[in-house]
Amino acid sequence: MALTADFGPRDIATQIERTGIKGRNLIFIDDYSQEELSNIFKTAEMLEPYYRNRIPLLEGKVLCTQFFQPSTRTRFSHETAMFRLGGNVITESNPLVSSSAAKGESLADALIVTSEYADVIVLRHPDDAVADEVAELAGKTVPIISGGYGNVTHPTQGLLDMYTAYRAFGGDFTKMTVMIATPDLSRARSGQSFGLGLARMGAKIIYAGTTGLETPDVIRDKLKAMNANFTEVNDLTIAQHEQMIADEGVDYIYLPGCSVKKGDPGRDEFLKKMAEFYFTLDGLEKIEKKTGKVVGITHSLPRNAGEFDFAIDESKHQLYFKSIGFSVALRMSLLANICGV
Ligand code: CP
């Protein structure tokens, strides 16, 4: 054991100064260092007592949420976080209908203009290319937090899943093995972000998917650049997935969700593949009997019937609803750290 240089009573303003991310965008999780991520989690722990309460760290600040895709969790949790921090919110949840995007205004112009009203923006958009567009706007806008861009990034969800793992498994990511499992890793943006964050913190990652629908190259390149400890397995049966979880000592199964919506072409085929990713309470209990380990399971939500066994809801393995309890504190940490206090 060694005495740490920063040992002393913790106060929130010093903690936020220590994190040192004031004014930064959040596009990909690996844009942030291991130390910065650890400090975001430490700040979140300090803010947890206030997630149903009020701590006026951002009095007078304004958050603008612009969501070009539907959302319940991401938009509401950021907005609640800003209210809990004493700030205010302006919101656009249907910009293609009720903002000047409907009149053809470019996204860049809208972000520059709304930066004159707000101190921080949370943006969700269906296009992968928005990640580059936002990066190119640096200096022309207030900090922009991605609420999900295309198929490649959903960093606040990834951070929430990491924070849940950090709280559930004792905080040492280097001792953690996580399986990210979905038939379609190519469109699993919350899985991409969780994977990058786990890699940054030194966890072991197993990507379980299907041939032809692997993790996109942009994410694979980032994993390689970090020397991430990751393996990829494709086309396993559910029995083989369960065997691998037991053999590899997986702590946490992550299901990034069904990416083919009702009515979309290919959904039936997707659901057929989904059967081999259908984790059950029975399966998790068998793994526990074999290994003595209670494997946690989470899903980014919203979920659809057929994705996994909902009997897990009432079990000790369930982390998907428990994580929602951390989502406001985590977003309070992000907003306070990015706006500064
Ligand atoms: N997990 C997630 O992004 O949920 P919403 O789409 O409801 O924000």
Tab-separated table of N, CA and C in Angstrom, residues 59-191:
chain	number	residue	atom	x	y	z
A	59	GLU	N	-25.939	26.870	-10.815
A	59	GLU	CA	-26.971	27.927	-10.780
A	59	GLU	C	-26.709	28.921	-11.925
A	60	GLY	N	-27.740	29.233	-12.685
A	60	GLY	CA	-27.586	30.218	-13.768
A	60	GLY	C	-27.112	29.626	-15.089
A	61	LYS	N	-26.698	28.358	-15.093
A	61	LYS	CA	-26.245	27.727	-16.339
A	61	LYS	C	-27.444	27.118	-17.080
A	62	VAL	N	-27.290	27.028	-18.387
A	62	VAL	CA	-28.378	26.495	-19.225
A	62	VAL	C	-27.852	25.307	-20.057
A	63	LEU	N	-28.599	24.216	-20.006
A	63	LEU	CA	-28.342	23.045	-20.855
A	63	LEU	C	-29.325	23.071	-22.017
A	64	CYS	N	-28.824	22.864	-23.237
A	64	CYS	CA	-29.705	22.728	-24.406
A	64	CYS	C	-29.635	21.286	-24.890
A	65	THR	N	-30.769	20.597	-24.927
A	65	THR	CA	-30.795	19.233	-25.460
A	65	THR	C	-31.424	19.265	-26.853
A	66	GLN	N	-30.716	18.683	-27.821
A	66	GLN	CA	-31.226	18.607	-29.201
A	66	GLN	C	-31.165	17.152	-29.623
A	67	PHE	N	-32.336	16.531	-29.750
A	67	PHE	CA	-32.402	15.091	-30.029
A	67	PHE	C	-33.074	14.836	-31.371
A	68	PHE	N	-32.262	14.428	-32.365
A	68	PHE	CA	-32.775	14.111	-33.701
A	68	PHE	C	-33.247	12.666	-33.791
A	69	GLN	N	-33.171	11.942	-32.677
A	69	GLN	CA	-33.720	10.573	-32.600
A	69	GLN	C	-34.459	10.472	-31.268
A	70	PRO	N	-35.425	9.542	-31.186
A	70	PRO	CA	-36.182	9.416	-29.937
A	70	PRO	C	-35.300	9.031	-28.752
A	71	SER	N	-35.732	9.416	-27.575
A	71	SER	CA	-34.997	9.069	-26.355
A	71	SER	C	-35.910	9.237	-25.151
A	72	THR	N	-35.757	8.370	-24.188
A	72	THR	CA	-36.353	8.571	-22.866
A	72	THR	C	-35.235	8.815	-21.857
A	73	ARG	N	-34.351	7.820	-21.720
A	73	ARG	CA	-33.322	7.842	-20.659
A	73	ARG	C	-32.290	8.953	-20.839
A	74	THR	N	-31.709	9.028	-22.020
A	74	THR	CA	-30.553	9.923	-22.194
A	74	THR	C	-30.973	11.384	-22.037
A	75	ARG	N	-32.092	11.737	-22.672
A	75	ARG	CA	-32.517	13.147	-22.598
A	75	ARG	C	-33.001	13.485	-21.187
A	76	PHE	N	-33.893	12.653	-20.647
A	76	PHE	CA	-34.446	12.987	-19.325
A	76	PHE	C	-33.378	12.972	-18.230
A	77	SER	N	-32.425	12.039	-18.314
A	77	SER	CA	-31.433	11.974	-17.219
A	77	SER	C	-30.506	13.187	-17.266
A	78	HIS	N	-30.140	13.661	-18.470
A	78	HIS	CA	-29.328	14.893	-18.541
A	78	HIS	C	-30.137	16.096	-18.050
A	79	GLU	N	-31.399	16.152	-18.455
A	79	GLU	CA	-32.219	17.308	-18.055
A	79	GLU	C	-32.440	17.302	-16.543
A	80	THR	N	-32.731	16.116	-15.982
A	80	THR	CA	-32.906	16.019	-14.526
A	80	THR	C	-31.608	16.412	-13.830
A	81	ALA	N	-30.491	15.943	-14.367
A	81	ALA	CA	-29.184	16.260	-13.755
A	81	ALA	C	-28.984	17.773	-13.701
A	82	MET	N	-29.312	18.459	-14.807
A	82	MET	CA	-29.119	19.917	-14.811
A	82	MET	C	-30.035	20.593	-13.790
A	83	PHE	N	-31.281	20.127	-13.699
A	83	PHE	CA	-32.194	20.707	-12.690
A	83	PHE	C	-31.667	20.457	-11.278
A	84	ARG	N	-31.180	19.236	-11.006
A	84	ARG	CA	-30.659	18.916	-9.664
A	84	ARG	C	-29.444	19.763	-9.318
A	85	LEU	N	-28.717	20.197	-10.357
A	85	LEU	CA	-27.530	21.037	-10.127
A	85	LEU	C	-27.895	22.527	-10.054
A	86	GLY	N	-29.180	22.826	-10.125
A	86	GLY	CA	-29.629	24.217	-9.975
A	86	GLY	C	-29.671	24.990	-11.276
A	87	GLY	N	-29.393	24.333	-12.410
A	87	GLY	CA	-29.432	25.022	-13.698
A	87	GLY	C	-30.780	24.888	-14.378
A	88	ASN	N	-30.838	25.349	-15.621
A	88	ASN	CA	-32.079	25.299	-16.397
A	88	ASN	C	-31.848	24.566	-17.719
A	89	VAL	N	-32.964	24.236	-18.354
A	89	VAL	CA	-32.890	23.411	-19.572
A	89	VAL	C	-33.754	24.020	-20.664
A	90	ILE	N	-33.195	24.098	-21.888
A	90	ILE	CA	-34.030	24.337	-23.070
A	90	ILE	C	-33.909	23.081	-23.931
A	91	THR	N	-35.018	22.649	-24.496
A	91	THR	CA	-34.990	21.329	-25.128
A	91	THR	C	-35.682	21.325	-26.484
A	92	GLU	N	-35.144	20.530	-27.394
A	92	GLU	CA	-35.761	20.301	-28.703
A	92	GLU	C	-35.743	18.797	-28.927
A	93	SER	N	-36.923	18.184	-28.817
A	93	SER	CA	-36.976	16.724	-28.910
A	93	SER	C	-37.464	16.253	-30.277
A	94	ASN	N	-37.815	17.186	-31.144
A	94	ASN	CA	-38.277	16.803	-32.485
A	94	ASN	C	-37.804	17.848	-33.501
A	95	PRO	N	-36.487	18.064	-33.590
A	95	PRO	CA	-35.960	19.208	-34.346
A	95	PRO	C	-36.352	19.245	-35.813
A	96	LEU	N	-36.567	18.073	-36.435
A	96	LEU	CA	-36.887	18.085	-37.869
A	96	LEU	C	-38.303	18.585	-38.128
A	97	VAL	N	-39.094	18.692	-37.064
A	97	VAL	CA	-40.460	19.194	-37.202
A	97	VAL	C	-40.572	20.609	-36.641
A	98	SER	N	-40.004	20.826	-35.452
A	98	SER	CA	-40.320	22.074	-34.754
A	98	SER	C	-39.132	23.011	-34.551
A	99	SER	N	-37.982	22.721	-35.146
A	99	SER	CA	-36.885	23.698	-35.097
A	99	SER	C	-36.605	24.161	-36.525
A	100	SER	N	-35.665	25.065	-36.687
A	100	SER	CA	-35.363	25.556	-38.038
A	100	SER	C	-34.629	24.534	-38.892
A	101	ALA	N	-34.316	23.359	-38.319
A	101	ALA	CA	-33.832	22.245	-39.149
A	101	ALA	C	-34.902	21.894	-40.184
A	102	ALA	N	-36.177	22.078	-39.809
A	102	ALA	CA	-37.291	21.805	-40.732
A	102	ALA	C	-37.271	22.760	-41.924
A	103	LYS	N	-36.590	23.923	-41.747
A	103	LYS	CA	-36.498	24.891	-42.856
A	103	LYS	C	-35.158	24.759	-43.582
A	104	GLY	N	-34.408	23.696	-43.215
A	104	GLY	CA	-33.158	23.423	-43.930
A	104	GLY	C	-31.911	23.965	-43.256
A	105	GLU	N	-32.026	24.483	-42.034
A	105	GLU	CA	-30.820	25.004	-41.362
A	105	GLU	C	-29.835	23.865	-41.125
A	106	SER	N	-28.550	24.139	-41.352
A	106	SER	CA	-27.540	23.093	-41.157
A	106	SER	C	-27.350	22.837	-39.666
A	107	LEU	N	-26.869	21.641	-39.359
A	107	LEU	CA	-26.616	21.294	-37.956
A	107	LEU	C	-25.544	22.227	-37.377
A	108	ALA	N	-24.518	22.513	-38.176
A	108	ALA	CA	-23.429	23.375	-37.695
A	108	ALA	C	-23.979	24.744	-37.297
A	109	ASP	N	-24.815	25.329	-38.161
A	109	ASP	CA	-25.372	26.651	-37.839
A	109	ASP	C	-26.216	26.577	-36.576
A	110	ALA	N	-27.032	25.506	-36.460
A	110	ALA	CA	-27.906	25.375	-35.280
A	110	ALA	C	-27.070	25.274	-34.004
A	111	LEU	N	-25.949	24.571	-34.071
A	111	LEU	CA	-25.120	24.404	-32.866
A	111	LEU	C	-24.410	25.713	-32.510
A	112	ILE	N	-23.961	26.452	-33.536
A	112	ILE	CA	-23.298	27.742	-33.274
A	112	ILE	C	-24.303	28.720	-32.666
A	113	VAL	N	-25.514	28.733	-33.220
A	113	VAL	CA	-26.543	29.660	-32.733
A	113	VAL	C	-26.966	29.306	-31.301
A	114	THR	N	-27.247	28.025	-31.059
A	114	THR	CA	-27.729	27.657	-29.712
A	114	THR	C	-26.626	27.798	-28.671
A	115	SER	N	-25.372	27.851	-29.124
A	115	SER	CA	-24.265	28.096	-28.184
A	115	SER	C	-24.328	29.509	-27.608
A	116	GLU	N	-25.058	30.406	-28.278
A	116	GLU	CA	-25.249	31.759	-27.728
A	116	GLU	C	-26.308	31.775	-26.630
A	117	TYR	N	-27.106	30.705	-26.547
A	117	TYR	CA	-28.140	30.643	-25.502
A	117	TYR	C	-27.685	29.785	-24.326
A	118	ALA	N	-27.011	28.689	-24.645
A	118	ALA	CA	-26.752	27.670	-23.613
A	118	ALA	C	-25.269	27.625	-23.244
A	119	ASP	N	-24.968	26.964	-22.111
A	119	ASP	CA	-23.584	26.788	-21.652
A	119	ASP	C	-23.046	25.412	-22.023
A	120	VAL	N	-23.941	24.482	-22.350
A	120	VAL	CA	-23.545	23.129	-22.725
A	120	VAL	C	-24.702	22.535	-23.535
A	121	ILE	N	-24.349	21.694	-24.505
A	121	ILE	CA	-25.369	21.079	-25.375
A	121	ILE	C	-25.241	19.561	-25.278
A	122	VAL	N	-26.368	18.863	-25.228
A	122	VAL	CA	-26.366	17.405	-25.428
A	122	VAL	C	-27.091	17.151	-26.745
A	123	LEU	N	-26.405	16.481	-27.660
A	123	LEU	CA	-26.925	16.273	-29.021
A	123	LEU	C	-27.025	14.790	-29.333
A	124	ARG	N	-28.173	14.367	-29.837
A	124	ARG	CA	-28.311	13.005	-30.390
A	124	ARG	C	-28.610	13.131	-31.877
A	125	HIS	N	-27.947	12.292	-32.673
A	125	HIS	CA	-28.119	12.401	-34.131
A	125	HIS	C	-27.918	11.026	-34.773
A	126	PRO	N	-28.652	10.724	-35.844
A	126	PRO	CA	-28.525	9.381	-36.444
A	126	PRO	C	-27.261	9.164	-37.285
A	127	ASP	N	-26.538	10.229	-37.668
A	127	ASP	CA	-25.408	10.066	-38.607
A	127	ASP	C	-24.068	9.870	-37.892
A	128	ASP	N	-23.316	8.862	-38.331
A	128	ASP	CA	-21.953	8.665	-37.810
A	128	ASP	C	-21.100	9.916	-38.021
A	129	ALA	N	-21.289	10.580	-39.179
A	129	ALA	CA	-20.426	11.695	-39.575
A	129	ALA	C	-20.520	12.891	-38.623
A	130	VAL	N	-21.574	12.921	-37.809
A	130	VAL	CA	-21.726	14.034	-36.864
A	130	VAL	C	-20.561	14.063	-35.863
A	131	ALA	N	-19.963	12.895	-35.596
A	131	ALA	CA	-18.809	12.853	-34.681
A	131	ALA	C	-17.696	13.768	-35.212
A	132	ASP	N	-17.413	13.681	-36.525
A	132	ASP	CA	-16.363	14.542	-37.116
A	132	ASP	C	-16.825	15.988	-37.202
A	133	GLU	N	-18.105	16.174	-37.554
A	133	GLU	CA	-18.635	17.531	-37.715
A	133	GLU	C	-18.534	18.306	-36.400
A	134	VAL	N	-18.883	17.637	-35.299
A	134	VAL	CA	-18.815	18.295	-33.984
A	134	VAL	C	-17.357	18.587	-33.630
A	135	ALA	N	-16.471	17.645	-33.919
A	135	ALA	CA	-15.040	17.867	-33.608
A	135	ALA	C	-14.528	19.085	-34.374
A	136	GLU	N	-14.961	19.242	-35.626
A	136	GLU	CA	-14.493	20.381	-36.443
A	136	GLU	C	-15.044	21.715	-35.959
A	137	LEU	N	-16.128	21.683	-35.179
A	137	LEU	CA	-16.720	22.934	-34.671
A	137	LEU	C	-16.040	23.426	-33.391
A	138	ALA	N	-15.027	22.696	-32.928
A	138	ALA	CA	-14.373	23.050	-31.657
A	138	ALA	C	-13.961	24.521	-31.670
A	139	GLY	N	-14.293	25.226	-30.610
A	139	GLY	CA	-13.953	26.648	-30.500
A	139	GLY	C	-15.087	27.551	-30.970
A	140	LYS	N	-16.019	26.985	-31.775
A	140	LYS	CA	-17.136	27.811	-32.280
A	140	LYS	C	-18.408	27.587	-31.483
A	141	THR	N	-18.400	26.578	-30.622
A	141	THR	CA	-19.608	26.256	-29.852
A	141	THR	C	-19.243	26.072	-28.379
A	142	VAL	N	-20.267	26.020	-27.543
A	142	VAL	CA	-20.059	25.581	-26.156
A	142	VAL	C	-19.775	24.071	-26.200
A	143	PRO	N	-19.334	23.478	-25.075
A	143	PRO	CA	-19.080	22.023	-25.099
A	143	PRO	C	-20.314	21.240	-25.539
A	144	ILE	N	-20.064	20.247	-26.389
A	144	ILE	CA	-21.159	19.401	-26.888
A	144	ILE	C	-20.923	17.975	-26.413
A	145	ILE	N	-21.899	17.447	-25.695
A	145	ILE	CA	-21.852	16.062	-25.208
A	145	ILE	C	-22.678	15.218	-26.163
A	146	SER	N	-22.100	14.130	-26.646
A	146	SER	CA	-22.873	13.242	-27.526
A	146	SER	C	-23.903	12.459	-26.712
A	147	GLY	N	-25.139	12.552	-27.164
A	147	GLY	CA	-26.196	11.702	-26.597
A	147	GLY	C	-26.420	10.501	-27.507
A	148	GLY	N	-25.417	10.208	-28.384
A	148	GLY	CA	-25.505	9.118	-29.357
A	148	GLY	C	-25.390	9.662	-30.767
A	149	TYR	N	-24.336	9.241	-31.519
A	149	TYR	CA	-24.185	9.620	-32.927
A	149	TYR	C	-24.140	8.336	-33.751
A	150	GLY	N	-25.073	8.198	-34.673
A	150	GLY	CA	-25.069	7.071	-35.601
A	150	GLY	C	-24.914	5.742	-34.902
A	151	ASN	N	-24.066	4.883	-35.512
A	151	ASN	CA	-23.830	3.544	-34.944
A	151	ASN	C	-22.544	3.487	-34.140
A	152	VAL	N	-21.831	4.624	-34.056
A	152	VAL	CA	-20.452	4.526	-33.564
A	152	VAL	C	-20.225	4.989	-32.137
A	153	THR	N	-21.060	5.866	-31.617
A	153	THR	CA	-20.742	6.357	-30.278
A	153	THR	C	-21.982	6.754	-29.482
A	154	HIS	N	-21.985	6.379	-28.215
A	154	HIS	CA	-23.024	6.777	-27.260
A	154	HIS	C	-22.312	6.847	-25.894
A	155	PRO	N	-21.436	7.854	-25.765
A	155	PRO	CA	-20.484	7.828	-24.649
A	155	PRO	C	-21.097	7.983	-23.263
A	156	THR	N	-22.206	8.727	-23.136
A	156	THR	CA	-22.746	8.872	-21.770
A	156	THR	C	-23.396	7.566	-21.315
A	157	GLN	N	-23.933	6.786	-22.280
A	157	GLN	CA	-24.455	5.456	-21.925
A	157	GLN	C	-23.292	4.541	-21.539
A	158	GLY	N	-22.212	4.615	-22.322
A	158	GLY	CA	-21.020	3.817	-22.006
A	158	GLY	C	-20.480	4.168	-20.629
A	159	LEU	N	-20.455	5.468	-20.316
A	159	LEU	CA	-19.968	5.892	-19.001
A	159	LEU	C	-20.891	5.401	-17.889
A	160	LEU	N	-22.197	5.419	-18.154
A	160	LEU	CA	-23.141	4.920	-17.148
A	160	LEU	C	-22.920	3.422	-16.906
A	161	ASP	N	-22.724	2.671	-17.986
A	161	ASP	CA	-22.487	1.232	-17.826
A	161	ASP	C	-21.176	0.977	-17.095
A	162	MET	N	-20.178	1.818	-17.362
A	162	MET	CA	-18.909	1.679	-16.629
A	162	MET	C	-19.089	2.037	-15.158
A	163	TYR	N	-19.833	3.102	-14.912
A	163	TYR	CA	-20.023	3.530	-13.519
A	163	TYR	C	-20.797	2.454	-12.742
A	164	THR	N	-21.763	1.823	-13.408
A	164	THR	CA	-22.516	0.733	-12.764
A	164	THR	C	-21.573	-0.418	-12.429
A	165	ALA	N	-20.681	-0.751	-13.381
A	165	ALA	CA	-19.701	-1.825	-13.136
A	165	ALA	C	-18.756	-1.427	-11.999
A	166	TYR	N	-18.329	-0.182	-12.019
A	166	TYR	CA	-17.415	0.358	-10.993
A	166	TYR	C	-18.046	0.238	-9.595
A	167	ARG	N	-19.332	0.530	-9.511
A	167	ARG	CA	-20.037	0.472	-8.213
A	167	ARG	C	-20.365	-0.970	-7.833
A	168	ALA	N	-20.660	-1.789	-8.845
A	168	ALA	CA	-21.113	-3.158	-8.545
A	168	ALA	C	-19.961	-4.110	-8.245
A	169	PHE	N	-18.806	-3.879	-8.880
A	169	PHE	CA	-17.711	-4.865	-8.780
A	169	PHE	C	-16.463	-4.327	-8.079
A	170	GLY	N	-16.597	-3.230	-7.357
A	170	GLY	CA	-15.493	-2.797	-6.494
A	170	GLY	C	-14.504	-1.826	-7.104
A	171	GLY	N	-14.706	-1.420	-8.374
A	171	GLY	CA	-13.928	-0.288	-8.898
A	171	GLY	C	-12.642	-0.624	-9.624
A	172	ASP	N	-12.149	-1.884	-9.541
A	172	ASP	CA	-10.892	-2.194	-10.235
A	172	ASP	C	-11.198	-2.858	-11.580
A	173	PHE	N	-11.164	-2.052	-12.635
A	173	PHE	CA	-11.511	-2.568	-13.967
A	173	PHE	C	-10.503	-3.609	-14.466
A	174	THR	N	-9.266	-3.551	-13.982
A	174	THR	CA	-8.251	-4.484	-14.496
A	174	THR	C	-8.552	-5.923	-14.064
A	175	LYS	N	-9.453	-6.069	-13.076
A	175	LYS	CA	-9.812	-7.426	-12.632
A	175	LYS	C	-11.143	-7.870	-13.247
A	176	MET	N	-11.656	-7.087	-14.199
A	176	MET	CA	-13.010	-7.332	-14.712
A	176	MET	C	-12.991	-7.939	-16.124
A	177	THR	N	-13.837	-8.924	-16.341
A	177	THR	CA	-14.015	-9.486	-17.694
A	177	THR	C	-15.473	-9.263	-18.109
A	178	VAL	N	-15.648	-8.648	-19.278
A	178	VAL	CA	-16.995	-8.284	-19.737
A	178	VAL	C	-17.245	-8.895	-21.104
A	179	MET	N	-18.413	-9.505	-21.266
A	179	MET	CA	-18.822	-9.990	-22.595
A	179	MET	C	-19.851	-9.018	-23.169
A	180	ILE	N	-19.550	-8.460	-24.349
A	180	ILE	CA	-20.499	-7.585	-25.052
A	180	ILE	C	-21.123	-8.443	-26.147
A	181	ALA	N	-22.419	-8.726	-26.009
A	181	ALA	CA	-23.028	-9.759	-26.846
A	181	ALA	C	-24.266	-9.247	-27.575
A	182	THR	N	-24.228	-9.320	-28.877
A	182	THR	CA	-25.391	-9.000	-29.705
A	182	THR	C	-25.159	-9.570	-31.103
A	183	PRO	N	-26.230	-9.975	-31.802
A	183	PRO	CA	-26.030	-10.452	-33.175
A	183	PRO	C	-25.445	-9.364	-34.071
A	184	ASP	N	-25.657	-8.081	-33.730
A	184	ASP	CA	-25.227	-7.018	-34.638
A	184	ASP	C	-24.326	-6.009	-33.924
A	185	LEU	N	-23.050	-6.360	-33.818
A	185	LEU	CA	-22.094	-5.442	-33.182
A	185	LEU	C	-21.833	-4.213	-34.055
A	186	SER	N	-22.164	-4.311	-35.346
A	186	SER	CA	-21.849	-3.193	-36.253
A	186	SER	C	-22.724	-1.969	-35.961
A	187	ARG	N	-23.883	-2.199	-35.313
A	187	ARG	CA	-24.791	-1.062	-35.076
A	187	ARG	C	-25.054	-0.832	-33.585
A	188	ALA	N	-24.162	-1.371	-32.748
A	188	ALA	CA	-24.392	-1.334	-31.298
A	188	ALA	C	-23.625	-0.168	-30.673
A	189	ARG	N	-24.168	1.062	-30.823
A	189	ARG	CA	-23.350	2.210	-30.421
A	189	ARG	C	-23.075	2.264	-28.925
A	190	SER	N	-24.009	1.786	-28.097
A	190	SER	CA	-23.709	1.795	-26.655
A	190	SER	C	-22.630	0.750	-26.344
A	191	GLY	N	-22.646	-0.359	-27.092
A	191	GLY	CA	-21.605	-1.381	-26.933
A	191	GLY	C	-20.237	-0.851	-27.366
